[in-house]
XYZ file of C-alpha atoms in Angstrom:
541
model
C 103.793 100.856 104.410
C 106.168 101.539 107.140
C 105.772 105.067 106.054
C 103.891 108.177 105.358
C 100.114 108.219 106.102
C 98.816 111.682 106.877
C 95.468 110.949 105.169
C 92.451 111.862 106.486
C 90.176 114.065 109.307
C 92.399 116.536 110.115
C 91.825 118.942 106.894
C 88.987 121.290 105.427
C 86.332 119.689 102.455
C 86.878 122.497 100.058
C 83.946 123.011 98.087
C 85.208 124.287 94.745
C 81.194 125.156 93.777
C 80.563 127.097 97.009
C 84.385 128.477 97.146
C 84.135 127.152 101.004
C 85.509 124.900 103.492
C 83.622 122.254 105.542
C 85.003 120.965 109.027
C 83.807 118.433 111.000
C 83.630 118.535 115.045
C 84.735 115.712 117.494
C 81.768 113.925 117.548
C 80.307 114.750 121.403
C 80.950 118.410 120.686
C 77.876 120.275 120.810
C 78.183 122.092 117.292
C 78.775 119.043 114.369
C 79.238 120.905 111.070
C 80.033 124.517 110.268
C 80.524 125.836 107.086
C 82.504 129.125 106.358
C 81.933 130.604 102.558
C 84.693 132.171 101.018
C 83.458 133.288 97.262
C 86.102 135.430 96.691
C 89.051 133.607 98.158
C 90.755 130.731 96.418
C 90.906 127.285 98.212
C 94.733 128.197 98.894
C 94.452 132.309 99.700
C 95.242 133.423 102.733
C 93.130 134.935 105.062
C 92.673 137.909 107.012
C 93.002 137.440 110.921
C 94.969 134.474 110.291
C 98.877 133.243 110.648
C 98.057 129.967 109.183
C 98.428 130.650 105.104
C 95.855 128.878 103.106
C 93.777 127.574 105.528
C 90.746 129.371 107.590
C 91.141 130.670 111.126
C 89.947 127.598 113.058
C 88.248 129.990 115.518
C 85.626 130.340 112.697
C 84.870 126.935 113.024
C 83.629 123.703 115.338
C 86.400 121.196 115.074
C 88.308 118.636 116.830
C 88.849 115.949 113.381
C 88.811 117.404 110.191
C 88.145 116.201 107.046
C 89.914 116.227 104.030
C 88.862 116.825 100.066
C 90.849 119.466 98.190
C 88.805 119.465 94.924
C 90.572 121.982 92.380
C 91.911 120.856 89.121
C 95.580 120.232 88.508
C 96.831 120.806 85.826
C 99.735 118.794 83.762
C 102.794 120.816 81.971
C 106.372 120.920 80.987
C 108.826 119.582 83.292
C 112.452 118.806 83.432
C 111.662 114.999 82.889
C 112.625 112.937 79.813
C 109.033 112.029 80.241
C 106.239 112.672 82.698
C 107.136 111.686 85.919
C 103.135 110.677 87.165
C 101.122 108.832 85.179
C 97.346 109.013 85.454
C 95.786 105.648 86.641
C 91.467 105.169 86.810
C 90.393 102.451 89.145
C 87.771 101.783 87.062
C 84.265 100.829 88.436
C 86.236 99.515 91.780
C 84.977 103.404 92.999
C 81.634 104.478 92.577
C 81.527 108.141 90.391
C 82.459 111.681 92.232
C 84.500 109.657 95.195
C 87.915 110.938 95.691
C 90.780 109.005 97.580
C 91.273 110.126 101.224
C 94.042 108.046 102.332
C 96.693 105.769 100.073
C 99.257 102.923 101.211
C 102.385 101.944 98.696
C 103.233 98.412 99.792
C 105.175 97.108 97.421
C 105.486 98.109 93.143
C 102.558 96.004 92.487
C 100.140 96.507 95.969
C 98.575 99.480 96.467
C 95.316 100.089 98.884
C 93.412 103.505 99.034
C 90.325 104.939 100.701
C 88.285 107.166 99.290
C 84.906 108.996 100.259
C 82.257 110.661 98.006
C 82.806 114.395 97.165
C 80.259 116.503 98.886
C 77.185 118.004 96.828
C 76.930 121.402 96.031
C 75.822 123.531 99.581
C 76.664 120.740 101.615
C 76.871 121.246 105.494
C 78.093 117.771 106.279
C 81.387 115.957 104.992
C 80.045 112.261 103.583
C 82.141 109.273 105.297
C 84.816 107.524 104.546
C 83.368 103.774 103.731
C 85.027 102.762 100.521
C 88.495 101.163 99.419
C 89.914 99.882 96.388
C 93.191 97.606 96.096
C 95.738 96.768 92.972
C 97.899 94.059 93.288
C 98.851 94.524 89.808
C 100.558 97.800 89.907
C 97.416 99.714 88.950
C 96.740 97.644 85.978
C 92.857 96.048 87.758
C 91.067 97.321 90.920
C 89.060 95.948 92.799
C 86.585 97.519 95.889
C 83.932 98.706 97.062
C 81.964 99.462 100.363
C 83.979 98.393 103.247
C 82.747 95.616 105.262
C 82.274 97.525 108.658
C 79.107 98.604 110.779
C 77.089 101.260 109.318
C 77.802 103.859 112.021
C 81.809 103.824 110.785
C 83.646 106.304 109.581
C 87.553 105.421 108.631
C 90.347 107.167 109.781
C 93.129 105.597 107.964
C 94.194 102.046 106.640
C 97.636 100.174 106.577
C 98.568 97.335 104.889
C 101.516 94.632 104.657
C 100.446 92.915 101.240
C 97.464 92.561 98.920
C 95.494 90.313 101.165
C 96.109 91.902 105.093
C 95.045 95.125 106.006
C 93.800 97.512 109.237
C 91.983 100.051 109.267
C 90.978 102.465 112.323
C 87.351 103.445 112.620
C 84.958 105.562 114.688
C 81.329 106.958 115.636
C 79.637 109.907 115.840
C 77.263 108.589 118.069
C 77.550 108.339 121.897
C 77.525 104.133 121.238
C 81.461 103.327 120.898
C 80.847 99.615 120.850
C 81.266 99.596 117.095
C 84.765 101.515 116.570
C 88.151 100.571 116.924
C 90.334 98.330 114.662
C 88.874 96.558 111.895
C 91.571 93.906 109.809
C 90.722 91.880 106.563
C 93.105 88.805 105.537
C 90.899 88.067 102.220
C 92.012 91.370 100.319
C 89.128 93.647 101.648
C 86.303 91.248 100.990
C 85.478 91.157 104.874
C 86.622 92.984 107.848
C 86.559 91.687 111.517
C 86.721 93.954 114.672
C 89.814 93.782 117.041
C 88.028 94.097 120.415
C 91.276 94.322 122.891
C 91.996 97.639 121.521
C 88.996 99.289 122.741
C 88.340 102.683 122.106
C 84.985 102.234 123.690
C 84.355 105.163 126.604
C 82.500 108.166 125.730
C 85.571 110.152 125.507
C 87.522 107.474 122.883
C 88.455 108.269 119.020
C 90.657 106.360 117.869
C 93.217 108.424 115.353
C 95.085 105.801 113.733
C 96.621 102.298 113.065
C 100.193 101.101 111.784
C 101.677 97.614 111.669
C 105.239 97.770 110.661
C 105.249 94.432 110.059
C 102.342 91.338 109.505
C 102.751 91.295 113.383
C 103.808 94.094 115.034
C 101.450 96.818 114.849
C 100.454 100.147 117.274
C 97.159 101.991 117.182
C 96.460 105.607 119.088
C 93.380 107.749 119.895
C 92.235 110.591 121.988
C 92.305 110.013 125.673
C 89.324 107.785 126.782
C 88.970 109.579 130.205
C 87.205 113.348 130.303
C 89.906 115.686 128.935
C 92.058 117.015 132.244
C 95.716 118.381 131.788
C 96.798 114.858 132.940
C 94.798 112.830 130.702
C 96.893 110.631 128.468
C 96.384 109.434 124.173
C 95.181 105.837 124.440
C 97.431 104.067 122.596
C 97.529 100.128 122.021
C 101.015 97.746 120.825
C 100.615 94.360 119.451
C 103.060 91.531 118.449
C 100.379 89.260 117.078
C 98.695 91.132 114.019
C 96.292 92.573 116.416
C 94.947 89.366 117.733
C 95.589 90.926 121.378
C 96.471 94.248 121.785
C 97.845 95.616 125.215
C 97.468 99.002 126.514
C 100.257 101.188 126.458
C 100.725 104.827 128.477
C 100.746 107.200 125.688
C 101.949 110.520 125.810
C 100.294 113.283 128.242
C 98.640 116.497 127.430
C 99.372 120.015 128.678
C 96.362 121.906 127.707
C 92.635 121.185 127.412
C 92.729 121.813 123.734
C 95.193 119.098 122.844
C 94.337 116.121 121.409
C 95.639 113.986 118.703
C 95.175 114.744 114.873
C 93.308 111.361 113.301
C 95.357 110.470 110.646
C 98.386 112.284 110.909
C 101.527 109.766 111.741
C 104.872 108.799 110.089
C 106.900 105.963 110.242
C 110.723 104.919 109.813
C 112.231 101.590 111.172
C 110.788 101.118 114.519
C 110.114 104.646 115.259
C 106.612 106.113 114.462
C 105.860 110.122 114.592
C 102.394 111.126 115.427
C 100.245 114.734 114.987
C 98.932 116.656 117.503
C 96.480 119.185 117.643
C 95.689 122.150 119.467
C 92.005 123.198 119.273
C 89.408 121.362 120.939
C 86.690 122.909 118.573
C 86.123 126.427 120.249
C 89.380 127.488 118.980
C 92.772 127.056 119.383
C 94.935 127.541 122.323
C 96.033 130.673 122.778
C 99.947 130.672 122.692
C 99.996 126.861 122.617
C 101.014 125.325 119.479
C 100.179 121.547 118.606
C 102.647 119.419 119.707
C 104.490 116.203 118.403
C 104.627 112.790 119.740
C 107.519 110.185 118.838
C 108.166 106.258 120.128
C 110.875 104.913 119.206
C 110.400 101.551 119.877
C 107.280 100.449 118.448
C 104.416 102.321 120.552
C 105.604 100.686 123.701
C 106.939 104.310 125.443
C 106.667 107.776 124.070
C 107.689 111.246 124.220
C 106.366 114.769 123.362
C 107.861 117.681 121.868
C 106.308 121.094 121.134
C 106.206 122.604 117.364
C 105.823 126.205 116.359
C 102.445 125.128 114.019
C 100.082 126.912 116.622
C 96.957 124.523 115.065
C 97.698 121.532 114.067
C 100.465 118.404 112.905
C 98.839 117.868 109.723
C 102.099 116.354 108.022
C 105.020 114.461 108.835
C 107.857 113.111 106.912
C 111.477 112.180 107.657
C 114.255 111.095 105.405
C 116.151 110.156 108.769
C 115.600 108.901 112.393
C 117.261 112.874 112.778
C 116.052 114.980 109.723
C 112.138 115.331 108.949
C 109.905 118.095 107.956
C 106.380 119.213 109.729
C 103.746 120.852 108.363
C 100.062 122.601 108.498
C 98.708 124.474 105.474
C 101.665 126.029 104.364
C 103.730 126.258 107.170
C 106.325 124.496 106.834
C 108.988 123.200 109.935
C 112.063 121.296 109.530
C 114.076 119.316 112.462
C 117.507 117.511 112.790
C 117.233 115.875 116.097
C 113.982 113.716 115.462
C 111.158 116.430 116.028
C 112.788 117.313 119.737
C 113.006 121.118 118.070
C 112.151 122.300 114.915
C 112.616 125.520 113.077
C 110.323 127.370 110.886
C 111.628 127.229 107.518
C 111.596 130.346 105.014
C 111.269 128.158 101.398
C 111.290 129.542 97.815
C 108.980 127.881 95.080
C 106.069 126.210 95.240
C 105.541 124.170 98.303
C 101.753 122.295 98.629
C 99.534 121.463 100.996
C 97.450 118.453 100.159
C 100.149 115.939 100.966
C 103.773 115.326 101.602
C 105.935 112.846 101.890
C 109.912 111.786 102.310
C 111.577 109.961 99.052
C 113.709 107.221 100.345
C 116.744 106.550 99.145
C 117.147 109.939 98.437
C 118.749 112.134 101.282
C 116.624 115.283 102.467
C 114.288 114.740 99.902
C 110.746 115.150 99.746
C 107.809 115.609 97.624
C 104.365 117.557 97.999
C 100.775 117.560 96.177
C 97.997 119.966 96.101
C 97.592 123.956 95.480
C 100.591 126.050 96.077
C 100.069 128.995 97.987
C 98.235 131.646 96.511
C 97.803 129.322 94.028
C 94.316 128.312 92.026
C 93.113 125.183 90.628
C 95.011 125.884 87.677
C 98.701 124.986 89.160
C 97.663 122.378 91.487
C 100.095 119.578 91.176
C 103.289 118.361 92.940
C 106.361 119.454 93.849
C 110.248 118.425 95.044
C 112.673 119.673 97.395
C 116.256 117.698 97.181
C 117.726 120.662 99.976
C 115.170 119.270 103.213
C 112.606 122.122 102.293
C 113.988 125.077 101.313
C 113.809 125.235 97.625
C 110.511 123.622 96.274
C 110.424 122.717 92.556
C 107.580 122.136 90.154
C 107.044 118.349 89.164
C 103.672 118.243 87.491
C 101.235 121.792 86.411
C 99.891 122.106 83.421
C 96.780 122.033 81.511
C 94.737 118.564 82.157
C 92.028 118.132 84.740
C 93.574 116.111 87.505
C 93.790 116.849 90.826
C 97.150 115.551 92.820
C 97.095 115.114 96.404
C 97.816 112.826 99.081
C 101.105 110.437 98.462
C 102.698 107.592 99.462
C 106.329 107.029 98.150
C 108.242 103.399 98.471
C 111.303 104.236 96.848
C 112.660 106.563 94.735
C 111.348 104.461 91.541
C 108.079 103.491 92.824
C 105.460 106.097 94.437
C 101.755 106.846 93.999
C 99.385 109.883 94.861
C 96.005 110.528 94.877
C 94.495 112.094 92.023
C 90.812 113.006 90.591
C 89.919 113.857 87.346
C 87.575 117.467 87.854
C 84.017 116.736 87.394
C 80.740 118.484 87.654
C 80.807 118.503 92.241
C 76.888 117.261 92.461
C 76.362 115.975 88.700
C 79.065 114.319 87.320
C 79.131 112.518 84.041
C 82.574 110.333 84.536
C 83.915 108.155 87.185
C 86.114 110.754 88.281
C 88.394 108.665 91.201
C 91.676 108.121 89.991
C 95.066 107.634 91.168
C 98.880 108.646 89.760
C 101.483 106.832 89.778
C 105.260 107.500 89.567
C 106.649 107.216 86.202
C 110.377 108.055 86.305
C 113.730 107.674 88.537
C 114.567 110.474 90.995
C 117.676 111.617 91.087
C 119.609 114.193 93.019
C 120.274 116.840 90.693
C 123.880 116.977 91.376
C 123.707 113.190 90.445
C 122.310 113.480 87.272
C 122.961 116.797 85.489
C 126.182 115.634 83.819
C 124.466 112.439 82.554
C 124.083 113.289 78.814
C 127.871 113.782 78.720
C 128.389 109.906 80.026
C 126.090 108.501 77.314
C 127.650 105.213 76.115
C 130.296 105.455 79.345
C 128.792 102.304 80.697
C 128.032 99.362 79.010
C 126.570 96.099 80.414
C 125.962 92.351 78.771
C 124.203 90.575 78.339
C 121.044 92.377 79.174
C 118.817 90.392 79.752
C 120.556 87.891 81.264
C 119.242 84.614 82.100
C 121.401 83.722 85.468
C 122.375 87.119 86.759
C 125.542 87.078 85.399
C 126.453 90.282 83.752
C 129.749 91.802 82.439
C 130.219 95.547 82.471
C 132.820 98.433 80.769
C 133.394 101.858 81.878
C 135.354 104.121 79.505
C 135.489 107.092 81.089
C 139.484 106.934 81.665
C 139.763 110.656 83.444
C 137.576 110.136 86.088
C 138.955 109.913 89.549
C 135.929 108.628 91.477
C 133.814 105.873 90.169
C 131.154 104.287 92.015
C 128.619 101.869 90.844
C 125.334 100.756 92.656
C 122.710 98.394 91.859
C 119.812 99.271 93.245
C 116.366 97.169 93.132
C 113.180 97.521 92.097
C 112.128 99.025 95.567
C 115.502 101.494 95.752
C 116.940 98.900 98.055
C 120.881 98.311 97.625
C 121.630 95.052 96.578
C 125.348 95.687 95.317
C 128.072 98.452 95.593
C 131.523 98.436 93.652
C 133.979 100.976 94.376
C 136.702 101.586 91.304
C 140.141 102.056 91.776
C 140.796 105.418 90.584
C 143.008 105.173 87.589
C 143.112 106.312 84.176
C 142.609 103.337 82.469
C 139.103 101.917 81.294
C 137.398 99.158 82.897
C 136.502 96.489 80.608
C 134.921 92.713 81.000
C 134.279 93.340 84.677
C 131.678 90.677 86.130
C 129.167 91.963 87.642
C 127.621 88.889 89.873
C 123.496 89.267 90.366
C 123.163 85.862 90.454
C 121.443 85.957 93.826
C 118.993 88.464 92.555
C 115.325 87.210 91.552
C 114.185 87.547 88.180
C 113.303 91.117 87.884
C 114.226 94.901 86.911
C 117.430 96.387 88.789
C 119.136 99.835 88.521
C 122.577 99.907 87.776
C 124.313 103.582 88.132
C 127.670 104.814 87.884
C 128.822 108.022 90.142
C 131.298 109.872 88.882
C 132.372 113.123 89.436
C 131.705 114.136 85.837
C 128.023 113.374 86.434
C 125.709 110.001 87.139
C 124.922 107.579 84.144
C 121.883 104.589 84.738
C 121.242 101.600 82.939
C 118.453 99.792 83.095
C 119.407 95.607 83.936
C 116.688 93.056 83.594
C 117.113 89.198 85.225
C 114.750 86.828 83.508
């Protein structure tokens, strides 16, 4: 995907039965599983002792990887949308019943892979793994799935793809045998999966925290440190050019503390440069006046750097709209940069920012969207939200009154997006197939773009539509305007053409508008004015 995918083993099970959290240890640790019960607290309160808002003091806990299942209801409402903007999708019997997605990858419109893992039972103590996928390549129309192909020790820590049929996924052991982790990649749509051996991860010490190919061959993958932690112990980290037919070591980033390690799961990526989450709490804690800490390459995986954050536990999320401007977060703390995540500052939002998921909209500058429970929130508002300002104001998208949890996201483009999503059943007993996934169902627009638009309806007109070469003619009567800009944007938000009007005061009429270059397909076509923003819709057969 290129992009956001902050997924998985890095955040609590909340068990909405139990009203607790579950976290799981790095495997070697002597504690695995710890429970903490919380009756009276809801899955997004904050907690006493605590400067992390909505999540547990890690002290109470064993951890080094957590993992993630934020089971409360969300609930659909009114929005200022002509029409929904999420759409519910089932992936039928692709998922077995009570699994929920951890991790989801936005290729393209029509390819989408997830992972999901099966919602603990009522008083569990351990978090099941993560063994299962399902894959559309019709934009969410069919699924298909199941078990993933992989040794029975495995647990997945994320997956990337490049089209329906390729995908990697990183995968490791909680058993003192590392043989079997590392990097697993399929070529026949998930059917089978073969190990990667040059990237490792096999010492006693190895955990491999995630894989990304920005490209079908140029891919990086990054873990803990495979030596015995030391203060100048470095991430193992792996580049190849080949699609992970050889991988070669890299020197990855070094740690300043004993409780540092990577976060599994937690990376971004934009062009060539790839953002990765640290972690600062090596299961007995965390470090005292040390907060987790960010990593960046810029070219691939092949060098990196480290910068410190103010999130004094963990990376957890990571999205940028820019190679400069990006947001961090953990719970719901929320950090914002402008250099690239060399400093960051702690940012004081309004409105309902959540902390299940987050992820930049391209396309659309210093935008961004989260999923899950706001804080102080309950089951009863979980949903999604935007921010068009880089953070500070958060805005409700989706809350309301059906049973569907939102949370985790991947968006492509600013017309094509999808989030995780579960339908509440009984946690232990359910009677429906409860996985589920939403799906973007509207254009985003930045509100200063759009809030004129009912006073430009009829401004532009464009013929034939549907055209059967491209060819299109177009008239703009808007006479008064001084600026008039028109863009045609694809079905991914990419630009394919820009016009620039003179700025006159007479109309524009019979103008050709040349697509012929275009494939068949569904563009954007949307005039900027300073009156307001007007869209048509222009289909190429």
């Amino acid at each position: 995907m290129g992009r956001a995918c902050n997924q998985i083993s890095r955040r609590p099970v909340y068990l909405p039965a139990e009203g607790g959290f579950l976290r799981r240890t790095k495997p070697g640790l002597s504690r695995a599983f710890a429970v903490f019960r919380a009756k009276s607290l809801p899955c997004s309160a904050s907690h006493p002792g605590s400067t992390h808002p909505g999540f547990l003091p890690l002290n109470t806990f064993t951890m080094k990887k957590t993992l993630l299942t934020l089971a409360c209801a969300m609930l659909f409402g009114t929005a200022a949308y002509a029409q929904q903007p999420w759409s519910v999708v089932s992936v039928g019997t692709a998922v077995p019943t009570n699994y929920i997605t951890e991790d989801i990858v936005t290729v393209s419109p029509a390819v989408v892979w997830a992972l999901y893992r099966e919602i603990p039972a009522q008083g569990a103590t351990t978090a099941p793994p993560t063994r299962t996928y399902a894959r559309t390549i019709d934009g969410g129309q069919t699924w298909t799935g199941g078990t993933l192909g992989i040794p029975g020790d495995l647990n997945v820590t994320n997956i990337t793809a490049v089209d329906g049929q390729t995908a990697w996924i990183a995968a490791f052991t909680g058993s003192t045998n590392k043989a079997s982790q590392g990097i697993y990649k399929t070529t026949d749509g998930g059917a089978t999966w073969t190990k990667q051996g040059t990237a490792s991860f096999s010492t006693a010490d190895s955990f491999p925290n995630g894989v990304h190919f920005f490209d079908a061959n140029n891919g990086v993958c990054f873990g803990d440190s495979p030596t015995p932690h030391t203060t100048s112990s470095r991430l193992e980290v792996y580049t190849t050019s080949n699609g992970g037919t050889t991988w070669t070591p890299r020197t990855g980033p070094q740690v300043t503390n004993l409780q540092e390690y990577g976060l599994a799961g937690s990376y971004f990526a934009l062009g060539n440069t790839i953002w990765h989450g640290g972690v600062s709490d090596d299961g007995s804690g965390p470090a005292s006046g040390i907060g987790a800490r960010l990593y960046k390459s810029t070219d691939r995986g092949v060098t990196w750097t480290a910068a410190d954050t103010d999130l004094p536990y963990a990376v957890n999320y990571i999205a940028f709209t820019s190679p400069t401007n990006g947001l961090l977060s953990s719970g719901y703390e929320l950090l914002s940069t402008n250099n690239g995540g060399t400093t960051n500052l702690t940012l004081l939002y309004s409105g309902n920012f959540r902390s299940a998921g987050m992820d930049a909209v391209p396309n659309l500058a210093n935008t961004y969207i989260s999923v899950g429970v706001p804080q102080g929130g309950t089951s009863s508002n979980n949903g999604s939200s935007i921010s068009y300002d880089g953070g500070n104001n958060w805005t409700n998208m989706l809350t309301g009154t059906a049973s569907i949890n939102q949370y985790e996201i991947d968006m492509l483009s600013n017309t094509v997006g999808y989030t995780g999503a579960v339908a509440q059943g009984t946690v232990g007993a359910p009677t429906v197939n409860v996985a589920g996934i939403t799906k973007l169902n509207t254009v985003l627009q930045l509100p200063n773009a759009s809030k004129n638009s009912e006073a430009l309806r009829g401004v532009l007109q464009v013929f034939p539509n549907p055209s059967n070469d491209g060819l299109f003619l177009y008239n703009v009567n808007l006479p008064g305007a001084t600026k008039r800009d028109l863009t045609v944007t694809d079905a991914l938000g990419r630009v394919v053409k820009q016009i620039k009007l003179n700025a006159t005061g007479a109309t524009v009429q019979n103008q050709s508008l040349d697509l012929s270059q275009c494939k068949a397909g569904v563009y954007t076509l949307r005039l900027v004015t300073e009156q307001g923003t007007t869209v048509e819709k222009l289909v190429i057969k």
